[in-house]
Short mmCIF file of C-alpha atoms in Angstrom, two decimals:
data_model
loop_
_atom_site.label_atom_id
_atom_site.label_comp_id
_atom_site.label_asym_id
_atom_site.label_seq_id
_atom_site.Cartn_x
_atom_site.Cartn_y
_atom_site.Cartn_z
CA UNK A 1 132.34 115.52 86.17
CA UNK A 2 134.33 117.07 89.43
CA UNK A 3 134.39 114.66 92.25
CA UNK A 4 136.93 114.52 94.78
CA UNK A 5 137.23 110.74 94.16
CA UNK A 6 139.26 111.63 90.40
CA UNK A 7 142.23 109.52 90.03
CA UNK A 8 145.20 110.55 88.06
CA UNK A 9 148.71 108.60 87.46
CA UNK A 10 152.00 109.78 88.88
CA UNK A 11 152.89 110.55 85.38
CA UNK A 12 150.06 112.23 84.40
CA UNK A 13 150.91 114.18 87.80
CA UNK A 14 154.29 115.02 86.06
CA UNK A 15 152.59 116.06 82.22
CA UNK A 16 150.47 118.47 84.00
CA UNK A 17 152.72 119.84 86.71
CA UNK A 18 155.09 120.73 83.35
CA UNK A 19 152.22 122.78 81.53
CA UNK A 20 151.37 124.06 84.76
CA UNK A 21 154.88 125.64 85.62
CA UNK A 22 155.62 126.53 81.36
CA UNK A 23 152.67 128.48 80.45
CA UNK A 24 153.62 132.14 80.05
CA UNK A 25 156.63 131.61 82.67
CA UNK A 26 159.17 133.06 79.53
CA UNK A 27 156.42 135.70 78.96
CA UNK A 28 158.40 138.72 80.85
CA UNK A 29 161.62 136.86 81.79
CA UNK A 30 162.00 139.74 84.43
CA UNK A 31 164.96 137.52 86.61
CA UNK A 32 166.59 137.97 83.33
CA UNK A 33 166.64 141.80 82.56
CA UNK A 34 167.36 141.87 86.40
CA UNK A 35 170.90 139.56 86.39
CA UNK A 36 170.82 139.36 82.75
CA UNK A 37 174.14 136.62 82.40
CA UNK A 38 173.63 135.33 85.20
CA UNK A 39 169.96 134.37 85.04
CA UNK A 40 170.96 130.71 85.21
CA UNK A 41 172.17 130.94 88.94
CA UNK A 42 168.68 132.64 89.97
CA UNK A 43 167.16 129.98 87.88
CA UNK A 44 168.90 127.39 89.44
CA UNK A 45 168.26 128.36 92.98
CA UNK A 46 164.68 128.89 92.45
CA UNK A 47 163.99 125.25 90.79
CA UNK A 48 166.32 123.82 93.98
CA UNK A 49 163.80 125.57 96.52
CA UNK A 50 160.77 124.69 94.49
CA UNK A 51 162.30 120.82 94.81
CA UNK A 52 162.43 121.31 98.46
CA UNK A 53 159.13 122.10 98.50
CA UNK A 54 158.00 119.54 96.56
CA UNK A 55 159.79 117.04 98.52
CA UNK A 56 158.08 118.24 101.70
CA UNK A 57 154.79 118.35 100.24
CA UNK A 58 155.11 114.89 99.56
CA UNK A 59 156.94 113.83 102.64
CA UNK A 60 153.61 115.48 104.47
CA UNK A 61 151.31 113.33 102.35
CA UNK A 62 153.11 110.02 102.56
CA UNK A 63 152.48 110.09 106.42
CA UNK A 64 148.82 110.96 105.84
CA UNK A 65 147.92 109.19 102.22
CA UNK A 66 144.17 109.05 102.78
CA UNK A 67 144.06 112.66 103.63
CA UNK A 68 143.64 115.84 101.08
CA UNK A 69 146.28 118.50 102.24
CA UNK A 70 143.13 120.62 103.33
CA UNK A 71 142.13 117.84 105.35
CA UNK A 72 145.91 117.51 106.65
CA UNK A 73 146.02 120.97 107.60
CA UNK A 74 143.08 120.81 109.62
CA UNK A 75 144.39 117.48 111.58
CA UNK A 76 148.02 119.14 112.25
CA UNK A 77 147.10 122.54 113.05
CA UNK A 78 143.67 122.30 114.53
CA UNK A 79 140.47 123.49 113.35
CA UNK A 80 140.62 127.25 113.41
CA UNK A 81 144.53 127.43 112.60
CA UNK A 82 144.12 125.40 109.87
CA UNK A 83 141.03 127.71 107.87
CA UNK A 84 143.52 130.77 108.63
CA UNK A 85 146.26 128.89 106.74
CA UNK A 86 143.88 127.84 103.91
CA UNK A 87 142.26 131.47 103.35
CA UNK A 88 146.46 132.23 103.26
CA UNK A 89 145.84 129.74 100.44
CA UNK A 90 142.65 131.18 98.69
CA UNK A 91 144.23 134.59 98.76
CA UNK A 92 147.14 133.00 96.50
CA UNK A 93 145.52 131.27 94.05
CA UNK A 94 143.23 134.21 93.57
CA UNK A 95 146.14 136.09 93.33
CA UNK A 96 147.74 133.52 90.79
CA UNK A 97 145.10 133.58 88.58
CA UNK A 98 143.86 137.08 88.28
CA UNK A 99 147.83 137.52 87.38
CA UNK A 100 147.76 134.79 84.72
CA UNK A 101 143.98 136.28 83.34
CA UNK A 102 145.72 139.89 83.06
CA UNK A 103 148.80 138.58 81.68
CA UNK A 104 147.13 136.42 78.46
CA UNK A 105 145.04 139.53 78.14
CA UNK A 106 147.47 141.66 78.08
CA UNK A 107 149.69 139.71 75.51
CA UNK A 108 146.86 139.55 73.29
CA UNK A 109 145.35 142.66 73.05
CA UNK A 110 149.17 144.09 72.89
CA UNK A 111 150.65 141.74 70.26
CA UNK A 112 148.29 140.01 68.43
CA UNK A 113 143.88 141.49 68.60
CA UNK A 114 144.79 145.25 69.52
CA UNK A 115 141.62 146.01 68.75
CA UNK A 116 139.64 143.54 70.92
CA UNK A 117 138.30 144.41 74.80
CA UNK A 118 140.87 142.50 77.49
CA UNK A 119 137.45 141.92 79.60
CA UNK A 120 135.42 140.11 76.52
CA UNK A 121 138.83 137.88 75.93
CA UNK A 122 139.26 137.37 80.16
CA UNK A 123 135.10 136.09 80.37
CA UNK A 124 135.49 133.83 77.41
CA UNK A 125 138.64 131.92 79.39
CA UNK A 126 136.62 132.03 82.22
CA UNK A 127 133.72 130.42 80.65
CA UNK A 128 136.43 127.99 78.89
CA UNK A 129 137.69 127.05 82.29
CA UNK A 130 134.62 127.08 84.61
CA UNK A 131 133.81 123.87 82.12
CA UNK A 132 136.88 122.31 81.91
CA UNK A 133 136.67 122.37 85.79
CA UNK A 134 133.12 120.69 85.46
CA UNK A 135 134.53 117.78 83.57
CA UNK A 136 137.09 117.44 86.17
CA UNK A 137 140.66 116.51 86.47
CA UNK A 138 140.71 113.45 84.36
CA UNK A 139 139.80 115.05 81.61
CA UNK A 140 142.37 117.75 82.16
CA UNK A 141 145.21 115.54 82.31
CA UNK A 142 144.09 113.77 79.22
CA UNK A 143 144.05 116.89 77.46
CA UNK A 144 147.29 117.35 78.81
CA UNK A 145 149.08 114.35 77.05
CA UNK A 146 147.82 115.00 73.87
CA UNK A 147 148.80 118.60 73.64
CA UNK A 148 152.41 118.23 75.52
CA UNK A 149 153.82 116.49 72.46
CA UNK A 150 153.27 118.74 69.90
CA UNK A 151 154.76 121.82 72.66
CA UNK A 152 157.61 120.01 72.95
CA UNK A 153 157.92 119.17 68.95
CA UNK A 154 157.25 123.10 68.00
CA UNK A 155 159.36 124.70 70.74
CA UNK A 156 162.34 122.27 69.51
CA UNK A 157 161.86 123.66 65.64
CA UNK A 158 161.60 126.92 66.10
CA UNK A 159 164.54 127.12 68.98
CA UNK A 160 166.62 125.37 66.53
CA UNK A 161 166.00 128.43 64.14
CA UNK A 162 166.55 130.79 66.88
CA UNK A 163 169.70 129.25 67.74
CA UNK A 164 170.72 130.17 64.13
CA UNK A 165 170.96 133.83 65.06
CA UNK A 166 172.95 132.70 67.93
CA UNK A 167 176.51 133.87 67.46
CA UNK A 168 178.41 134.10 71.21
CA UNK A 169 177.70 132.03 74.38
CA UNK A 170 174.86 135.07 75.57
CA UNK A 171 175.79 133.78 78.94
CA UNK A 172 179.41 134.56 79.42
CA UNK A 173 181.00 136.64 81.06
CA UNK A 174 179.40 134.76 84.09
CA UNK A 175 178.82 136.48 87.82
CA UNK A 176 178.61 139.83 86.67
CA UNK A 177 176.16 140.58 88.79
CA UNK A 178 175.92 141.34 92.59
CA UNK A 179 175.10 138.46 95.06
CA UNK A 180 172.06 140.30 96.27
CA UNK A 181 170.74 140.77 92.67
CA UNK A 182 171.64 136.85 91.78
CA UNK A 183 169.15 136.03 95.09
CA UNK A 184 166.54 138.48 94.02
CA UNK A 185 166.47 137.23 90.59
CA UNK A 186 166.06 133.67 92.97
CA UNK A 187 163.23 135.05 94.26
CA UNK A 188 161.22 136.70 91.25
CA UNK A 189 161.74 133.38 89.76
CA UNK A 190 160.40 131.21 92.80
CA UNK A 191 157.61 133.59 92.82
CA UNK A 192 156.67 133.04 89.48
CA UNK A 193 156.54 130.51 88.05
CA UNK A 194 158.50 127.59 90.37
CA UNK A 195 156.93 128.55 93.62
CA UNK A 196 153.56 127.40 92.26
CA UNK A 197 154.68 123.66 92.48
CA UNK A 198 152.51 124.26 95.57
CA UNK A 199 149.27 123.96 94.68
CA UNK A 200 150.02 120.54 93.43
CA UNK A 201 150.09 119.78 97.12
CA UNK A 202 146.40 119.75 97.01
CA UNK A 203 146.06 117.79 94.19
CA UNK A 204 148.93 114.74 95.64
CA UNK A 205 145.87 112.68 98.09
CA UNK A 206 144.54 112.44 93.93
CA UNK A 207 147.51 110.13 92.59
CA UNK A 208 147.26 106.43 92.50
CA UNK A 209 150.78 105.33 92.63
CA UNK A 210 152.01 108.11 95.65
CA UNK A 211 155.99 106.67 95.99
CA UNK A 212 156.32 107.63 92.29
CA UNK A 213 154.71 111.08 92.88
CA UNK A 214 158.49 113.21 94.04
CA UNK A 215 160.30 111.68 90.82
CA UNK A 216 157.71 112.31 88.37
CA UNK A 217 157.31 115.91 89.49
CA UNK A 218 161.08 117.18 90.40
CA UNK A 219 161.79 115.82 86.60
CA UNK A 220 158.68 118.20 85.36
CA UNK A 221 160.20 121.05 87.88
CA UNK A 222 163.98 120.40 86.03
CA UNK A 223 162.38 120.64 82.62
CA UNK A 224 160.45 123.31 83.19
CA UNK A 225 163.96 124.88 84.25
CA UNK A 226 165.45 123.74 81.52
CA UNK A 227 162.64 125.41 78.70
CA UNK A 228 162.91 128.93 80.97
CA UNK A 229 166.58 128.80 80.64
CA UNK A 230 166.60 128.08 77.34
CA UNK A 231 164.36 130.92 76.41
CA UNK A 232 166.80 133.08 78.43
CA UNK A 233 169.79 131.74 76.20
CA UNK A 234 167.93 132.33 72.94
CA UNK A 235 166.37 135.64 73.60
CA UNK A 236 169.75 136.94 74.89
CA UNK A 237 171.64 135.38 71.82
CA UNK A 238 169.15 136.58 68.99
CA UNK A 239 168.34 140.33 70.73
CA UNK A 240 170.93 141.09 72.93
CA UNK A 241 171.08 142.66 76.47
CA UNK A 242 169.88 145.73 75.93
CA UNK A 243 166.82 144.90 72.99
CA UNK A 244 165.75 142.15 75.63
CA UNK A 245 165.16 144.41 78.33
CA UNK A 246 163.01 147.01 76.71
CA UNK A 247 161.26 144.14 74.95
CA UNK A 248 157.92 143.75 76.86
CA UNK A 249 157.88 140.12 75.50
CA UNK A 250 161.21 139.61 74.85
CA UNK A 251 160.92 135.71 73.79
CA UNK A 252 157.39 136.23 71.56
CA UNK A 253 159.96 139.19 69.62
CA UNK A 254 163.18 136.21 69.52
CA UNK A 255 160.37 133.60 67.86
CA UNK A 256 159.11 136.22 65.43
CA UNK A 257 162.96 136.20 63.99
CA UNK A 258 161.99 132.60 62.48
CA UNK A 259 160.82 131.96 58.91
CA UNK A 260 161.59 128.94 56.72
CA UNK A 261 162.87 130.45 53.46
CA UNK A 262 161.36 133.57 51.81
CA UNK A 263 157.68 132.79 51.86
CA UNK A 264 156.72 130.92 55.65
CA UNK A 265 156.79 133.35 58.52
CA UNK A 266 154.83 133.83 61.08
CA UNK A 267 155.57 130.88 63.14
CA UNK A 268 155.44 132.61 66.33
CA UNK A 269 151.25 131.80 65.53
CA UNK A 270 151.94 127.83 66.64
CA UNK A 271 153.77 128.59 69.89
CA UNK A 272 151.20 131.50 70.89
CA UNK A 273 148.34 128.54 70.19
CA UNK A 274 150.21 126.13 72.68
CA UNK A 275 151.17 129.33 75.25
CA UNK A 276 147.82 129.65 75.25
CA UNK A 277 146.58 125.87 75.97
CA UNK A 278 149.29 125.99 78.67
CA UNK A 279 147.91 129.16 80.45
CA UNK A 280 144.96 127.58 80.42
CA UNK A 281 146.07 124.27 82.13
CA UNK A 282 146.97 126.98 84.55
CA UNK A 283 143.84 128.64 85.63
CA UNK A 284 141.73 125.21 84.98
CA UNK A 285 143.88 123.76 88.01
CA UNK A 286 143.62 126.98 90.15
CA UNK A 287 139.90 127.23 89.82
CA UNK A 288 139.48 123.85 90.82
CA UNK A 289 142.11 123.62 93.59
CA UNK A 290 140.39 126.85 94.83
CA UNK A 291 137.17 124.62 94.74
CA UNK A 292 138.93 122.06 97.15
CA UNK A 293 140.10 124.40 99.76
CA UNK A 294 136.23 126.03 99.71
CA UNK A 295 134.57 122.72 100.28
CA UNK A 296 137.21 121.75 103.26
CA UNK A 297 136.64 125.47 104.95
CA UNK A 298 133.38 125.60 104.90
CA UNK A 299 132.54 121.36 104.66
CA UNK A 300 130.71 121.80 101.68
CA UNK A 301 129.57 118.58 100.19
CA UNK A 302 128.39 119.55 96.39
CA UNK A 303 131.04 121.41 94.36
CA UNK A 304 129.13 121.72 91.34
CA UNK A 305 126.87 124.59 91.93
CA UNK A 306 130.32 126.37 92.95
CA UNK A 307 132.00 126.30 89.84
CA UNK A 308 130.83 129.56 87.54
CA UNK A 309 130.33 131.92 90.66
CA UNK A 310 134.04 131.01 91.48
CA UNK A 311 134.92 131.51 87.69
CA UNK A 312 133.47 134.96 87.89
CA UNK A 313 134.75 135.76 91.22
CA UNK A 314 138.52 135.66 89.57
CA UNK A 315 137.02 137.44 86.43
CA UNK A 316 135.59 140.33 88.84
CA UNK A 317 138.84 140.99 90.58
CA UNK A 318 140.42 140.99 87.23
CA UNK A 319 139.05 144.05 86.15
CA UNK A 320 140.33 145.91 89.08
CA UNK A 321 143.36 144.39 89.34
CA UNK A 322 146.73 145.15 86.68
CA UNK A 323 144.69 147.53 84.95
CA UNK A 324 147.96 148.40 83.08
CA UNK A 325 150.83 146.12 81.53
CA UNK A 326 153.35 148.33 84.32
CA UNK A 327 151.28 147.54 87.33
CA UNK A 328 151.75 143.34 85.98
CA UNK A 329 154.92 143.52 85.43
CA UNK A 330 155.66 145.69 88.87
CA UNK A 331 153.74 142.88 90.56
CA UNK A 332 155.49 140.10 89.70
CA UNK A 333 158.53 142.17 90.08
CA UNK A 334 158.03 143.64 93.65
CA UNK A 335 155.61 141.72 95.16
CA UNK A 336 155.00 138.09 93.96
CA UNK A 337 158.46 137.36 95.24
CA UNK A 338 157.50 138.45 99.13
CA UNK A 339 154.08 137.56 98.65
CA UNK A 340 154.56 134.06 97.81
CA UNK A 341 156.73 132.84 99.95
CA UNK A 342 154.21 132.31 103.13
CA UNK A 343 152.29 129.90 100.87
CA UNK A 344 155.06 128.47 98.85
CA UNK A 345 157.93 128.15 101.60
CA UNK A 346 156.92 128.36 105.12
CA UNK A 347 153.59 126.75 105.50
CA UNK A 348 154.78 123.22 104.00
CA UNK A 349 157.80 123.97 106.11
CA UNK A 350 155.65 124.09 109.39
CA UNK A 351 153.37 121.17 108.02
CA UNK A 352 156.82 119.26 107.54
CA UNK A 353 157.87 120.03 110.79
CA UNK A 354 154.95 119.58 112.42
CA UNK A 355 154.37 115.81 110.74
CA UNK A 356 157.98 115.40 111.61
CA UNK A 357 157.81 115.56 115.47
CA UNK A 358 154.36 114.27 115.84
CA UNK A 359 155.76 110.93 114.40
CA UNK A 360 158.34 111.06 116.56
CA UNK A 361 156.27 111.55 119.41
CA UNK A 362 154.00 108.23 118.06
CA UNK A 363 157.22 105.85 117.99
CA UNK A 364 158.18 106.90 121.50
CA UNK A 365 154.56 105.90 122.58
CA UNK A 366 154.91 102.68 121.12
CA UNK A 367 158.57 102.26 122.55
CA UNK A 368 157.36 103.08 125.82
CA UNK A 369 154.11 100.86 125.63
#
C-alpha cells in the first residue's frame, strides 16, 4: 500500500529508472528523421545533460537526506516560491503522461486493434495504474526486475535479426547535418525521453543506500542511450533514410522484418507486450510522483483517497489533448523540447545553486564562531 515511508535499493533505483526512460522512447525517433546520421551526436548530448541533471539532483539530496525534494524545495525557496515551482512540476508530469496515454493509444489503435476506441484502451491503463499506485512503489520495482530480463533477452534476439538486413554502417557519412539541427535534435531528445530523469528526483529521499544512488542511475541513463541508439542504427540500416522518415513507427516497421524461417513471424507481438509493460512503469511512477508533490502543496496527510480522482484527472485531459497522431508527434517535436527544460534543467540548477551557497554560508558561520 502507498506510504511515503517505501524503501527501494539503489539498484532497484537503477532497474526502474531504465524502464522508465525505454518505454516508447524509439516509438517516433523524431531526433532521427531530424539529423538522420548524425542522431548519435544529439543523442549523446542529450544523455550528457540528463547526467548533469542527475548529478545535481543528487548533489541537492545528499545535503538534505531526510528531506523529499518537495520538502527541499519548500526549505530552499520558501513557502510560496516553492508551491509555484512544484505546480511548474504538476503541470509536467501531467503533461508527461497525457503524452505517454495518447501515444500507447495511438500505437494501438493504428498498428495493432484499429477497430477498438483510444478512450476505452486509455481508462483501462488508467484503472491498471491507479492500482499499481495503491500497492505502492515496492511492488513496482519488484515488478520491475522480473520483467527487465526478459526486455533485455527479446530486444537482443530480434536486433540480432535486424542486424541481418544490415548491409552499410547507416551512420556514415557522419556531420552531415547543420550544428543548429545536431542541437535541436539535442533538445527533442532531452525533452523526451532523457529529460525525464527528473522526476526521479522525487523519488531519491526513497533509496536506502543514497551514495550508490548517481552510479546506479547514470549507468541506467547510458543504457537507455545505448537501446535508443541502437534502434536508430537498425531502423536506418533495415529501412533506409527516406522509408524511416515517413514511417510513423519506424522501429515497430524494422522489427516486423524478423521471422525465424518460413513459418514464425510476427515477433514484433513480444516486444509490443514488453513496450507496453514499460509505458506502463511510466505512468505508474508519474501518477504517484504527482501524488507526492499534491500531499507536500497542499500538506495532505492520507494519499489513498487521492489515487483514482488523480488517475482520471490525466484520463480527462487525455481526451482533449493529441486528438490526432500529427498534433503528438508536433508536440514532442515543437514543444516538449522548450517546454521541458524549466523543469528538467533550470530548477535543479537553482536548487543546486542555491544548496551550494547556503553551505557555504554554514561553514563560514562555523569558521567564524
Amino acid at each position: 500500500m502507498m506510504t511515503d515511508q517505501e524503501q527501494i535499493t539503489h539498484g532497484q533505483l537503477g532497474f526502474l529508472c531504465f524502464s522508465f526512460l525505454s518505454g516508447f522512447s524509439t516509438l517516433f525517433l523524431i531526433e532521427a528523421k531530424l539529423v538522420k546520421q548524425d542522431v548519435w551526436i544529439s543523442d549523446l548530448f542529450a544523455i550528457g545533460v540528463s547526467v548533469g541533471v542527475l548529478w545535481l539532483l543528487c548533489y541537492v539530496q545528499g545535503q538534505h537526506p531526510q528531506l523529499s525534494m518537495a520538502e527541499t524545495c519548500e526549505k530552499l525557496l520558501g513557502k510560496w516560491f516553492a508551491k509555484l515551482v512544484l505546480v511548474i512540476y504538476l503541470v509536467y508530469f501531467l503533461d508527461l503522461g497525457v503524452a505517454a496515454y495518447r501515444a500507447i493509444s495511438w500505437f494501438y489503435t493504428t498498428a495493432i486493434l484499429p477497430n477498438t476506441p483510444p478512450n476505452v484502451l486509455i481508462l483501462l491503463i488508467v484503472l491498471l495504474s491507479s492500482y499499481a499506485v495503491y500497492l505502492g512503489l515496492g511492488t513496482l520495482v519488484r515488478t520491475v526486475q522480473l520483467i527487465l530480463p526478459f526486455f533485455i533477452l527479446t530486444i537482443s534476439i530480434v536486433s540480432v535479426f535486424i542486424l541481418r538486413e544490415v548491409e552499410i554502417n547507416p551512420f556514415l557519412p557522419m556531420f552531415q547535418s547543420k550544428i543548429s539541427e545536431v542541437v535541436y535534435g539535442g533538445m527533442v531528445s532531452f525533452g523526451f525521453p532523457f529529460g525525464k530523469v527528473v522526476v526521479f528526483g522525487f523519488l531519491l529521499s526513497q533509496v536506502k543506500n543514497t551514495k550508490k544512488i548517481f552510479v546506479s542511475s547514470a549507468a541506467a541513463i547510458a543504457l537507455s542511450g545505448v537501446y535508443l541508439l541502437m534502434a536508430s542504427y537498425l531502423t536506418f540500416g533495415s529501412l533506409g533514410m527516406n522509408l524511416t522518415k515517413l514511417s510513423a513507427f519506424p522501429f515497430f516497421s524494422a522489427i516486423q522484418l524478423v521471422k525465424f524461417g518460413e513459418y514464425m513471424e510476427r515477433l514484433e507481438i513480444l516486444i509490443i507486450a514488453i513496450w507496453t509493460i514499460f509505458t506502463l512503469f511510466e505512468l505508474i511512477v508519474l501518477q504517484y510522483v504527482f501524488i507526492l508533490v499534491i500531499k507536500q502543496v497542499f500538506k495532505i496527510k492520507e494519499a489513498k483517497p487521492f489515487i483514482l480522482p488523480i488517475g482520471l484527472l490525466f484520463y480527462a485531459l487525455s481526451q482533449i489533448s493529441h486528438t490526432t497522431i500529427m498534433d503528438l508527434a508536433a508536440y514532442d517535436f515543437k514543444i516538449l523540447p522548450f517546454s521541458t527544460l524549466i523543469p528538467s534543467a533550470i530548477i535543479p540548477v537553482l536548487l543546486a545553486i542555491i544548496t551550494l551557497v547556503k553551505k557555504r554560508q554554514r561553514s563560514l558561520q562555523d569558521l567564524v564562531s
